Coordinates of C-alpha atoms and ligand atoms in Angstrom, one line a residue:
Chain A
X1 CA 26.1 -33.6 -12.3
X2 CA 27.8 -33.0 -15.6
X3 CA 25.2 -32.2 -17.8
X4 CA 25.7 -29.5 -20.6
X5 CA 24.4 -26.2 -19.8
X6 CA 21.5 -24.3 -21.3
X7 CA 20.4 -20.8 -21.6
X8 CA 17.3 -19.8 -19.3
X9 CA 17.7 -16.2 -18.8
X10 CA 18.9 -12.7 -20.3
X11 CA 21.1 -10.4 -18.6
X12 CA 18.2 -8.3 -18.5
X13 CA 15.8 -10.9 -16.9
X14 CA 18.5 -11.4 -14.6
X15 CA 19.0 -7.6 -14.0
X16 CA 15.1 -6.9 -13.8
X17 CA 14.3 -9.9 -11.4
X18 CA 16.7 -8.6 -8.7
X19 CA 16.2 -5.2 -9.2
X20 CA 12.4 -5.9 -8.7
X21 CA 12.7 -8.3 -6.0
X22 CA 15.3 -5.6 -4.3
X23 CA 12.9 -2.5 -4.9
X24 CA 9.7 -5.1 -3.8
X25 CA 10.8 -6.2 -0.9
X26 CA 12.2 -2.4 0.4
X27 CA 8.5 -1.3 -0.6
X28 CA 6.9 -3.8 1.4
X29 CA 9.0 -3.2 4.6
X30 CA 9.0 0.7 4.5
X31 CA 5.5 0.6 3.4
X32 CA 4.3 -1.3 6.1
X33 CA 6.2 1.0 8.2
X34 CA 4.4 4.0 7.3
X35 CA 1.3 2.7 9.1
X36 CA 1.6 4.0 12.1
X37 CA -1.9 3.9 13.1
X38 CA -2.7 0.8 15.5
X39 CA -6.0 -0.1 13.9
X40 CA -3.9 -0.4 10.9
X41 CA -0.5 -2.1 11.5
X42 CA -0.6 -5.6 12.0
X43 CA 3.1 -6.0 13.8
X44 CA 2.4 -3.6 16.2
X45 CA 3.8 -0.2 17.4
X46 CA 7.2 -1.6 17.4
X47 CA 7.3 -2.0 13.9
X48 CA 6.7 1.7 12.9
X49 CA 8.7 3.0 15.4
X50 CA 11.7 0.7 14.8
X51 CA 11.8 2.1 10.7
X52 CA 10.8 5.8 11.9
X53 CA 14.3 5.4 13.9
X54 CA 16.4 3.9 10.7
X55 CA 14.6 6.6 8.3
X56 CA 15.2 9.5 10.7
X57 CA 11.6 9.7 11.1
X58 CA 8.0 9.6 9.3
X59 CA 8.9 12.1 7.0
X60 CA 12.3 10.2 6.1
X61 CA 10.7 6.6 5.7
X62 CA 7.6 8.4 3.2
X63 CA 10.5 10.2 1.3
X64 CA 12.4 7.0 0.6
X65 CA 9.5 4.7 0.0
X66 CA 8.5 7.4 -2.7
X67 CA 11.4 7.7 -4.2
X68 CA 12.2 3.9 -4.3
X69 CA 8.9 3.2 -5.6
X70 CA 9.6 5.7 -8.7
X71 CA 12.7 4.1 -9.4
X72 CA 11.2 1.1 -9.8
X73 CA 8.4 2.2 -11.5
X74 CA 10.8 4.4 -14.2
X75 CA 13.0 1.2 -14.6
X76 CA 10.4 -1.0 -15.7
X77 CA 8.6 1.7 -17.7
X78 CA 12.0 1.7 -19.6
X79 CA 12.1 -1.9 -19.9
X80 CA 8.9 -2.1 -21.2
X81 CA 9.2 0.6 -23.8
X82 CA 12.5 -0.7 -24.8
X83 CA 12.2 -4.2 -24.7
X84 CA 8.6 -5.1 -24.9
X85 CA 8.2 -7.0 -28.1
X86 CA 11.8 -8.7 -27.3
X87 CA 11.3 -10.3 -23.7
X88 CA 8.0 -8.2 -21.9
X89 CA 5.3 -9.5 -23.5
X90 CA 6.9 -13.4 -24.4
X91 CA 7.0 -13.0 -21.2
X92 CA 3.1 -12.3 -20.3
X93 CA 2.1 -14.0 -23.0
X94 CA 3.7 -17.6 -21.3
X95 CA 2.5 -17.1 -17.8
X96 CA -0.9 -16.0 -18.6
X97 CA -1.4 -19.0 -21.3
X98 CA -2.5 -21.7 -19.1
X99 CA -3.5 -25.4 -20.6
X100 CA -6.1 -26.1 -18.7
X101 CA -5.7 -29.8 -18.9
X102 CA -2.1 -30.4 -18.3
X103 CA -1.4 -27.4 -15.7
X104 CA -4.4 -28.1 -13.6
X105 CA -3.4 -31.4 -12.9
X106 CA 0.1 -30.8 -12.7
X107 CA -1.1 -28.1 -9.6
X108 CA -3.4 -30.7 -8.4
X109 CA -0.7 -33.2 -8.5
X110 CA 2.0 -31.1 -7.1
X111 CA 0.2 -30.1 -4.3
X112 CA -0.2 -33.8 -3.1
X113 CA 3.3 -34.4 -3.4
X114 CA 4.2 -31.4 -1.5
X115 CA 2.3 -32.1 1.2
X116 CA 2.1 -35.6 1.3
X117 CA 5.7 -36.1 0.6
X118 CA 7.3 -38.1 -1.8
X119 CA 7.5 -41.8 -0.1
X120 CA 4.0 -41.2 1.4
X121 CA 2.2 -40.4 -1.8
X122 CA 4.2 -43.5 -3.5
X123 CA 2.8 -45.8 -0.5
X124 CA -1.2 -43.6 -1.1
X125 CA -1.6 -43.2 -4.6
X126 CA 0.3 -45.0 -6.3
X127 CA -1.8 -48.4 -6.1
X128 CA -5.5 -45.8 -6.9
X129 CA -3.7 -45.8 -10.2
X130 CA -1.4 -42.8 -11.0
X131 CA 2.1 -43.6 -11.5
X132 CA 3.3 -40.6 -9.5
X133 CA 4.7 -38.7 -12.6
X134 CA 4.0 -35.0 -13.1
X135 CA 2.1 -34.0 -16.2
X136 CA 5.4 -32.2 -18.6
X137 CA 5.7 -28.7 -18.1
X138 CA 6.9 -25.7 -20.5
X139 CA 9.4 -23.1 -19.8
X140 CA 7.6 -21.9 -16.7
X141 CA 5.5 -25.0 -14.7
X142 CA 1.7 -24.4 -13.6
X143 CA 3.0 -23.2 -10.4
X144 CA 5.0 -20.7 -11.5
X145 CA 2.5 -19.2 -14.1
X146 CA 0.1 -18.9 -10.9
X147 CA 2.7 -17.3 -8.7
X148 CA 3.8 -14.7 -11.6
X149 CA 0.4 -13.9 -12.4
X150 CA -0.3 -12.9 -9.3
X151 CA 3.0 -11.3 -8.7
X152 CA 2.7 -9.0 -12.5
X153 CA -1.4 -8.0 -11.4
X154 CA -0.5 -7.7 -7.8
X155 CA 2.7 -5.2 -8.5
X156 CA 0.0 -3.4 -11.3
X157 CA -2.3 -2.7 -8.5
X158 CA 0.6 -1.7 -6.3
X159 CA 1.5 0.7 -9.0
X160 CA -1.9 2.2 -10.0
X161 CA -3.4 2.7 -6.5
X162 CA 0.5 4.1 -5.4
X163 CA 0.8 6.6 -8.1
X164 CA -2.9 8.2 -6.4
X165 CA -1.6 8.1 -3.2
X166 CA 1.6 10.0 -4.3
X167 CA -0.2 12.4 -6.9
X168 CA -2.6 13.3 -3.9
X169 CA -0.3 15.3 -2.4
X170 CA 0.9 17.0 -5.6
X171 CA -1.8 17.3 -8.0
X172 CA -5.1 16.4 -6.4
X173 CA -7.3 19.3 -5.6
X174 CA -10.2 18.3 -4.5
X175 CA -11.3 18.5 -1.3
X176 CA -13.2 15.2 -1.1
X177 CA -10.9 12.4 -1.6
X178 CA -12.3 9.4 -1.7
X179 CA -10.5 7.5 -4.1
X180 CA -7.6 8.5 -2.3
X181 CA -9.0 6.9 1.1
X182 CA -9.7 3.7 -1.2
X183 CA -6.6 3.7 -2.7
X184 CA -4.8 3.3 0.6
X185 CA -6.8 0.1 1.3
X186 CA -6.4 -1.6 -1.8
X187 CA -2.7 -0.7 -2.0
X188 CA -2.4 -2.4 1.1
X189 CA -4.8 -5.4 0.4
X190 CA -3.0 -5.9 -3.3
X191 CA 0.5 -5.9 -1.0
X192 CA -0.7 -8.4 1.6
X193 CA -2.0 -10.8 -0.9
X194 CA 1.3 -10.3 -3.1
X195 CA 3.4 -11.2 -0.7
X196 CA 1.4 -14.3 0.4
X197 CA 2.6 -15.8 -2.6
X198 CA 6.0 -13.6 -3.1
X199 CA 6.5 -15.7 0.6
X200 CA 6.3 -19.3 -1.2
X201 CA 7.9 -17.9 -4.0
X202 CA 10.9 -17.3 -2.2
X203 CA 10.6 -20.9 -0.2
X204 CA 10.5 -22.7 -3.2
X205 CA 13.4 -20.8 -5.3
X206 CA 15.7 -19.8 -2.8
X207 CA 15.2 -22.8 0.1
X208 CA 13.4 -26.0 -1.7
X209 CA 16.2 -28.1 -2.6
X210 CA 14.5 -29.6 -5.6
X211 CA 15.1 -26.2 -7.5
X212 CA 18.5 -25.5 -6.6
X213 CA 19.4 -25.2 -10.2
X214 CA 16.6 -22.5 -11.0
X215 CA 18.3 -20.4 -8.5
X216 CA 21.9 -20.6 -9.8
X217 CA 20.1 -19.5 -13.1
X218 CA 19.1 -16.5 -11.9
X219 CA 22.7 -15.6 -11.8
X220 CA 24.7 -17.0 -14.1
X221 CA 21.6 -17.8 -16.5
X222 CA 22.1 -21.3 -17.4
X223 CA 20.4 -24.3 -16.1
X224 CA 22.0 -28.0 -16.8
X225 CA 19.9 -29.6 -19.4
X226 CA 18.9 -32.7 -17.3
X227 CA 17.4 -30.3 -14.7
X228 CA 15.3 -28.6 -18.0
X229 CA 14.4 -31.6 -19.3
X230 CA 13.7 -33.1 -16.0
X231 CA 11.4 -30.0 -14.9
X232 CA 10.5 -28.1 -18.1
X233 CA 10.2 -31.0 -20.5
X234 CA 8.3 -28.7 -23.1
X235 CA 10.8 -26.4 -23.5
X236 CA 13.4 -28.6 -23.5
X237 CA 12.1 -30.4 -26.3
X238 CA 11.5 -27.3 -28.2
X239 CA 15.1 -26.0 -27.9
X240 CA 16.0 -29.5 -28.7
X241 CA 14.2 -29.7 -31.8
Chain H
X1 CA 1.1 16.2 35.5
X2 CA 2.1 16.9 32.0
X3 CA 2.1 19.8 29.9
X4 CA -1.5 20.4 28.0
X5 CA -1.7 23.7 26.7
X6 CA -5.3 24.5 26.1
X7 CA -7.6 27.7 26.5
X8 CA -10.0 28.9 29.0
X9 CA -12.5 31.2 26.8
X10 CA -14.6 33.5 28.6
X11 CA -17.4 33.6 26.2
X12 CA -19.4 36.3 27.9
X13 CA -16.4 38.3 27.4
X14 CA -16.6 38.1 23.2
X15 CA -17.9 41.3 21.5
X16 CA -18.2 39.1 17.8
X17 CA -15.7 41.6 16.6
X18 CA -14.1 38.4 14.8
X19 CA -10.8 40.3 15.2
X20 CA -9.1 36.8 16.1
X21 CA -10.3 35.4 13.0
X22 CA -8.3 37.9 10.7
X23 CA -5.1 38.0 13.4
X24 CA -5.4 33.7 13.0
X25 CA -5.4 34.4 9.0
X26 CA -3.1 37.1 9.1
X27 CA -0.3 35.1 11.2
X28 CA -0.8 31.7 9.7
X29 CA -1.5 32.9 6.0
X30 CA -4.6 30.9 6.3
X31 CA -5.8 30.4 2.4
X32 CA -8.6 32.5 1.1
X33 CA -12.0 30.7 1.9
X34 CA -10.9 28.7 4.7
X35 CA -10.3 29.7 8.7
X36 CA -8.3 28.0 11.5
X37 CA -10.8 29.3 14.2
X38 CA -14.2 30.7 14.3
X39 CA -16.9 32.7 16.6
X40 CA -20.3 30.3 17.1
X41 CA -23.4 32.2 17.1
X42 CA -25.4 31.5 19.9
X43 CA -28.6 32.9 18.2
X44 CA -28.5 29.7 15.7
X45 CA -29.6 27.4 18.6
X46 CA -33.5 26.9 19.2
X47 CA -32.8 28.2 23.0
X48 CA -31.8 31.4 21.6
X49 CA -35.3 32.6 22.0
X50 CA -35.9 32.1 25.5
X51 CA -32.2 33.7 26.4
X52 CA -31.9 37.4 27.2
X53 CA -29.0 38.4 25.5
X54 CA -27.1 37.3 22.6
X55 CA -24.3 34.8 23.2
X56 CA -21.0 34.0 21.4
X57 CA -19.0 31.0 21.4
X58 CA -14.9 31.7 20.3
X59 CA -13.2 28.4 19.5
X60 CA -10.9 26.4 16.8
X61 CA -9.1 22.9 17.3
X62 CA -9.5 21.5 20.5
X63 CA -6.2 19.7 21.3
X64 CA -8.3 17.2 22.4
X65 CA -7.2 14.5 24.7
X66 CA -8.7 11.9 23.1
X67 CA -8.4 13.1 18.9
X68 CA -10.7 11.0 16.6
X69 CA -8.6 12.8 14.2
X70 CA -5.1 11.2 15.1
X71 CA -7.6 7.9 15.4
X72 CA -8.8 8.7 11.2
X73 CA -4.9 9.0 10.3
X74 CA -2.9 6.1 8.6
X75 CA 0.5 7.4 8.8
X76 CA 0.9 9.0 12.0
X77 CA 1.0 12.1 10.3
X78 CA -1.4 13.8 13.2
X79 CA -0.3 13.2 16.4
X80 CA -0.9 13.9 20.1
X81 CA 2.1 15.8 21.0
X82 CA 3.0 14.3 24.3
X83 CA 5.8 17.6 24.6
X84 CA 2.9 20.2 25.3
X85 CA -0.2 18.2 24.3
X86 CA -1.1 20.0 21.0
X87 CA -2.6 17.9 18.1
X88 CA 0.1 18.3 15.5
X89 CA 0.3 18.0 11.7
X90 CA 3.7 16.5 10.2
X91 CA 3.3 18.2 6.5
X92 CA 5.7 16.4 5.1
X93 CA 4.5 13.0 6.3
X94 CA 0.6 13.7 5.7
X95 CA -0.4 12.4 1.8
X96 CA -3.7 14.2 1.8
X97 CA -6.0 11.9 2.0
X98 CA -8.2 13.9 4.0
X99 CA -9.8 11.2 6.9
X100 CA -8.9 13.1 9.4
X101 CA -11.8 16.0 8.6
X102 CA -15.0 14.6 8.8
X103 CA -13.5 12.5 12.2
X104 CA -13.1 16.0 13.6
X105 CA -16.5 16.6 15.4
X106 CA -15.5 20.0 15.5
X107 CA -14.8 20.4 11.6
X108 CA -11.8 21.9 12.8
X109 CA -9.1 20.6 9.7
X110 CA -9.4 21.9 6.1
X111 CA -7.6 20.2 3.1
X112 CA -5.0 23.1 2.3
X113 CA -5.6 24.2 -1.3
X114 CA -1.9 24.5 -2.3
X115 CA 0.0 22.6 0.4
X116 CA -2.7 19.6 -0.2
X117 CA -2.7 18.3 3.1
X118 CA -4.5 18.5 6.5
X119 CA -4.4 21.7 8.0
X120 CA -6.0 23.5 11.1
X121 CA -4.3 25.9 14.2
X122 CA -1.3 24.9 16.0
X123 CA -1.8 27.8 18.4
X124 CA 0.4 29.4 16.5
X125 CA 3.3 27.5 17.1
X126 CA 5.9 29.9 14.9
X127 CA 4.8 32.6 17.6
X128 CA 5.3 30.6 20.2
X129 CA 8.6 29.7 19.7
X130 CA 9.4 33.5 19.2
X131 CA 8.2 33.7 22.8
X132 CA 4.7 35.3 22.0
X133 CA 0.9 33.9 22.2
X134 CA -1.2 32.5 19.9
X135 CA -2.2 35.6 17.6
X136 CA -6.4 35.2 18.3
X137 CA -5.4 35.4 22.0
X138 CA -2.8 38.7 21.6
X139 CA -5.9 40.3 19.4
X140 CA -8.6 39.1 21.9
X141 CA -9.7 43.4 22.7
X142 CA -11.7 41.9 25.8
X143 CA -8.9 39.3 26.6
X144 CA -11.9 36.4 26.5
X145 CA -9.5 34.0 25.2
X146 CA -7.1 33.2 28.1
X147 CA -3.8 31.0 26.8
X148 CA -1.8 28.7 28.2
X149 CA -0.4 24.6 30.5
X150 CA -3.7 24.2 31.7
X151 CA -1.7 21.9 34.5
X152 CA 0.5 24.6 35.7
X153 CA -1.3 26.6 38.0
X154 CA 0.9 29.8 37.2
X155 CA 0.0 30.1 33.6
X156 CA -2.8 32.4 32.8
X157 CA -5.3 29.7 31.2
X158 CA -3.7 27.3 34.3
X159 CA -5.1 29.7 37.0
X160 CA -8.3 30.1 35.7
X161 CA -8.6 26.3 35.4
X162 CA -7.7 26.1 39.0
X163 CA -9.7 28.9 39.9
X164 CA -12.7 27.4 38.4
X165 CA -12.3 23.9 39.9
X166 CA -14.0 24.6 42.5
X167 CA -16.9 26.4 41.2
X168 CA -17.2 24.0 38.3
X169 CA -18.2 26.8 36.3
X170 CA -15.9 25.3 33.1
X171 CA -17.8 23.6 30.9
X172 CA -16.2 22.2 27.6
X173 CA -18.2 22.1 24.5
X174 CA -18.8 18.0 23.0
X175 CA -20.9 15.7 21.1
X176 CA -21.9 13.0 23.6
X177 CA -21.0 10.2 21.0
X178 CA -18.0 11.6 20.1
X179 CA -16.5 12.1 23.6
X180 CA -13.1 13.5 22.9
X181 CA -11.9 15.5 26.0
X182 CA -11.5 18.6 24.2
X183 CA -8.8 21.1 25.9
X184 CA -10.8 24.1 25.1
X185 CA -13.1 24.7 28.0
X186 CA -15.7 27.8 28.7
X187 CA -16.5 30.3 30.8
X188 CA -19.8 32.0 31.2
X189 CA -22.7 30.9 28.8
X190 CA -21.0 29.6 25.8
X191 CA -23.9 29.4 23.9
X192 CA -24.9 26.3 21.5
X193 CA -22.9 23.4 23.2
X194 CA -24.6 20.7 20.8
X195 CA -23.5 21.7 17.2
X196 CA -20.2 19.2 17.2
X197 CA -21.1 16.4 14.7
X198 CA -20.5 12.5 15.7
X199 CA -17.0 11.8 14.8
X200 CA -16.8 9.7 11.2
X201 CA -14.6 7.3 10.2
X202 CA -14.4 7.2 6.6
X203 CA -15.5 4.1 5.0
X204 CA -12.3 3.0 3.4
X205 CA -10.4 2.7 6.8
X206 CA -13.1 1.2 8.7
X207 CA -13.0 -1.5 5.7
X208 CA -9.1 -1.4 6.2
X209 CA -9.5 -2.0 10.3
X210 CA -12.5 -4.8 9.8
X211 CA -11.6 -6.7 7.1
X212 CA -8.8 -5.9 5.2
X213 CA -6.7 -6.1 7.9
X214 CA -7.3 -9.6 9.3
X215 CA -8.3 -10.9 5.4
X216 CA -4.7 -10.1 5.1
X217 CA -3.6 -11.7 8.4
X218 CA -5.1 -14.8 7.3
X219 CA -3.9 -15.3 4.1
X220 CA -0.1 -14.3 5.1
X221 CA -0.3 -16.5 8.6
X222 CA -1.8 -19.5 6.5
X223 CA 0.9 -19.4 3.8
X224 CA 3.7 -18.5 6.2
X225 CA 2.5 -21.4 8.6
X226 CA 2.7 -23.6 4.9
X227 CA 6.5 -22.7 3.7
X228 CA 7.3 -22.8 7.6
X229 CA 5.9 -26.9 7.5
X230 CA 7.4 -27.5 3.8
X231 CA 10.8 -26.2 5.8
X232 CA 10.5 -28.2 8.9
X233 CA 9.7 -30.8 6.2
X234 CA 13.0 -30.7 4.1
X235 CA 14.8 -30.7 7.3
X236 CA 13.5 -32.8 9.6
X237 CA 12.8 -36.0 6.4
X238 CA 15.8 -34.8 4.3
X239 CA 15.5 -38.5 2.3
X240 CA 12.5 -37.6 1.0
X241 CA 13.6 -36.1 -2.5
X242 CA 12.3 -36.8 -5.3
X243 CA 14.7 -39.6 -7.1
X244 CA 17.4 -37.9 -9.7
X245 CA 16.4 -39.9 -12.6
X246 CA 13.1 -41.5 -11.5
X247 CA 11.9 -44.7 -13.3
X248 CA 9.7 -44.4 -16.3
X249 CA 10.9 -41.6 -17.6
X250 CA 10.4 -38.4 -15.4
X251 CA 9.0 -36.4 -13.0
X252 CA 7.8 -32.6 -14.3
X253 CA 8.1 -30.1 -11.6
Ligands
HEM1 C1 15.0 -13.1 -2.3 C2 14.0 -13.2 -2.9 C3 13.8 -14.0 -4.3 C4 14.5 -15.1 -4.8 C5 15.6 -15.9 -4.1 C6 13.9 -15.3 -6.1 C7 14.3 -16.3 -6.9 C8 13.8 -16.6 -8.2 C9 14.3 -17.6 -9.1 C10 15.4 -18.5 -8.8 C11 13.6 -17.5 -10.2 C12 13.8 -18.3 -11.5 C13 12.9 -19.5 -11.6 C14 13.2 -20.2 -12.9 O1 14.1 -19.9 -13.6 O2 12.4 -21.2 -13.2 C15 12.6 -16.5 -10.1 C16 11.6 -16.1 -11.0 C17 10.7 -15.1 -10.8 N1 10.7 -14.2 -9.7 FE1 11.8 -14.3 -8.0 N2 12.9 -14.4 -6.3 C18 12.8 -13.5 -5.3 C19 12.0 -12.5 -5.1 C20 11.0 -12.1 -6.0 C21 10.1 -11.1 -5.8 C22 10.0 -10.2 -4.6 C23 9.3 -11.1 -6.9 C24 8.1 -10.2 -7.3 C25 7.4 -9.5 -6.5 C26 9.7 -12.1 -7.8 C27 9.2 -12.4 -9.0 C28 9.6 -13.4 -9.9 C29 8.9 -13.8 -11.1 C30 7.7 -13.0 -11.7 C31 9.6 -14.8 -11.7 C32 9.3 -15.6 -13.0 C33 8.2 -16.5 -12.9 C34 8.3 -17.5 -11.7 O3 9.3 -18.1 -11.6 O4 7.3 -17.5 -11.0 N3 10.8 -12.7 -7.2 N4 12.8 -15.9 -8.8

């Protein structure tokens, strides 16, 4: 395709979304490795034993989950104190402003063609009166927005309930810890859910062919402009205009 | 068999002088306010009454064979030594989060005021690896507290076990509900035998175990199974792509 190219992302979006992604998905495998206890892990005693081995033991894998975690955590503090009138809060602002008319169907609509597939849902639903077409999406479609917003309050939770469970070991006095015991399950719960939809996240930027384009954006930061008018027809017209 | 170290306590042999309290303190620098062992006072209990003399019960963490306290811990951060059997605490891999203590019938752990993590005897493991006994045992003036493999016959707290097999005269102090196979086991009239609490699991990880857990299970298998099916999809029916440049106009992912 020889379309001209546009502009989609910064060199700091690009920078932050692998940086994140690299830092998230170390998090997620050392800190599911710190559960050693059986009523706990879900992989099994394996799992625990096999990063207690690579980490040179417990001790190890705690130390580098800890530090990794305030990495990330100090990075995007920067970023947001540096850069959050510039990119941070566009950015909030457009995955948290849903229309409800247009980006519910559009969800609603995708989901059918997902599943059904394209032919099918040409052959099903096509003659009940819906020509098939998607309702036009802005710079991030409905699907997206959902899967950010989850992934932005998800990593929040991760953050808050992570920063108790490191400061109980360095400021925490009390005796009594129970917000420490809580925090433990809901850093875990906030991480399971996460990564339910960090899973299709990845499926459907990295594997789904359809989106081939977004992912070559995430490098070189350009998308061709038939794929942004063809997927993000709002935005397109706005950078048109 | 393998290696359990453990005591044999002779409790009709403790005088209460509590000197194994301050040697426990002394060699562990034990923070102010909190012990690693104790002496049970057998004139608490409701039987006291009827009993002749007084009676005192020596003790401090169990070792147990079956530790609700290792159970209580996330991270593996107590654990059932299977070297020499001892309940050990990895400091630098507990977060202080404190489940293990009230899963300890015994309320043997304390949250360490500086360090901020579990702590509770080791039987003395810095002495022993200079080759020396526990410190309440060295101090013990009528030698009640007998140290050592309880599974090798030739160690002091070993003979006595074997010694006492026979008689059945050992009796090992436990809260029926919390059946933990404690490696402390008595000799004589230890005194109040029911004072253990019921092991408690703290809220949070019981929610973890029962619901959290498989919540999570579900929602990651259902979503995996998904992407797995929209995979098998693309590859098995590659045709069915959505056209380039679809007729009327477009198609808005
Ligand atoms: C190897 C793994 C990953 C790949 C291949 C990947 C790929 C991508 C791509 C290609 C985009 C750009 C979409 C577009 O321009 O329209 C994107 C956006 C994004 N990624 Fe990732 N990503 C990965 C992991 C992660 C992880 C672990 C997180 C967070 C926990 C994350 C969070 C985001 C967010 C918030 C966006 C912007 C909004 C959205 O597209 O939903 N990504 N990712």
């Amino acid at each position: 395709m020889s379309s001209p190219m546009i502009q989609r992302h910064t060199n700091t979006g690009i920078f932050m979304h692998w940086f994140n992604a690299g830092c998230w998905l170390f998090l997620l495998a050392t800190g599911l490795g710190l559960l050693q206890n059986p009523d706990l892990q879900p992989l099994g005693a394996w799992y625990p034993g096999l990063l207690r081995a690579v980490f040179g033991g417990g001790d190890g894998l705690l130390g580098a989950h800890i530090a990794v975690a305030l990495l990330w955590l100090a990075v995007w503090a920067g970023y947001y104190l540096r850069f959050a009138g510039r990119y941070a809060v566009p950015f909030l602002v457009s995955i948290f402003t849903l229309d409800p008319r247009r980006d519910l169907q559009w969800i609603v609509k995708k989901n059918f063609q997902m599943t059904l597939g394209y032919k099918m849902m040409a052959r099903l639903v096509r003659p009940l009166g819906w020509d098939g077409r998607l309702p036009e999406q802005e710079y991030y479609n409905a699907g997206q927005k959902l899967a950010a917003q989850v992934m932005v309050l998800g990593s929040l939770v991760l953050a808050v309930s992570g920063l108790i469970l490191a400061a109980s070991s360095w400021i925490i006095d009390t005796p009594n810890v129970p917000w420490v015991q809580w925090s433990i399950t809901i850093h875990y719960l906030a991480a399971g859910l996460t990564f339910a939809i960090v899973l299709v996240h990845i499926y459907m930027a990295a594997i789904a062919k359809e989106e081939r384009p977004a992912l070559w954006s995430m490098f070189n930061g350009q998308v061709p402009a038939a794929y942004a008018e063809h997927h993000h027809k709002l935005w397109y017209d706005k950078l048109s205009k | 068999m393998s290696k359990q170290l453990g005591m044999v306590i002779d409790a009709s042999l403790c005088l209460d002088c509590k000197g194994c309290l301050s040697a426990c303190k002394q060699a562990n620098q034990v923070p102010e306010g909190k012990w690693r062992n104790w002496i049970k006072d057998g004139d608490l209990e409701p039987a006291a009454a009827a009993r002749r003399r007084v009676v005192f019960q020596p003790g401090g963490c169990m070792h147990c064979d079956q530790p609700t306290c290792v159970s209580a811990c996330p991270t593996g951060a107590t654990y059932k030594d299977r070297r020499d059997g001892t309940v050990v605490i990895n400091r630098d891999l507990c977060i202080g989060c404190g489940q293990c203590l009230p899963a300890c019938p015994y309320g043997a752990r304390y949250r360490h005021p500086h360090l901020r993590v579990a702590d509770k005897c080791d039987f003395c493991v810095q002495r022993r690896a200079d080759g020396l006994e526990p410190a309440c045992v060295s101090t013990c003036p009528t030698k009640a507290r007998v140290f050592g493999d309880l599974n090798d016959p030739h160690s002091p707290a070993g003979r006595l076990m074997k010694k006492h097999a026979a008689d059945q005269t050992l009796t090992q102090v436990v809260n029926r509900r919390s059946p933990t196979d404690p490696n402390l086991y008595y000799l004589g009239d230890p005194g109040p035998k029911h004072w253990p609490a019921q092991a408690k699991m703290p809220e949070a990880l019981e929610f973890f175990k029962n619901l959290v857990k498989p919540a999570v299970n579900l929602v990651v298998g259902v979503t995996g199974l998904g992407v797995v099916a929209m995979l098998a999809k693309q590859l098995l029916m590659p045709g069915d792509a959505p056209p380039e440049h679809p007729p009327q106009g477009g198609d808005h992912e």
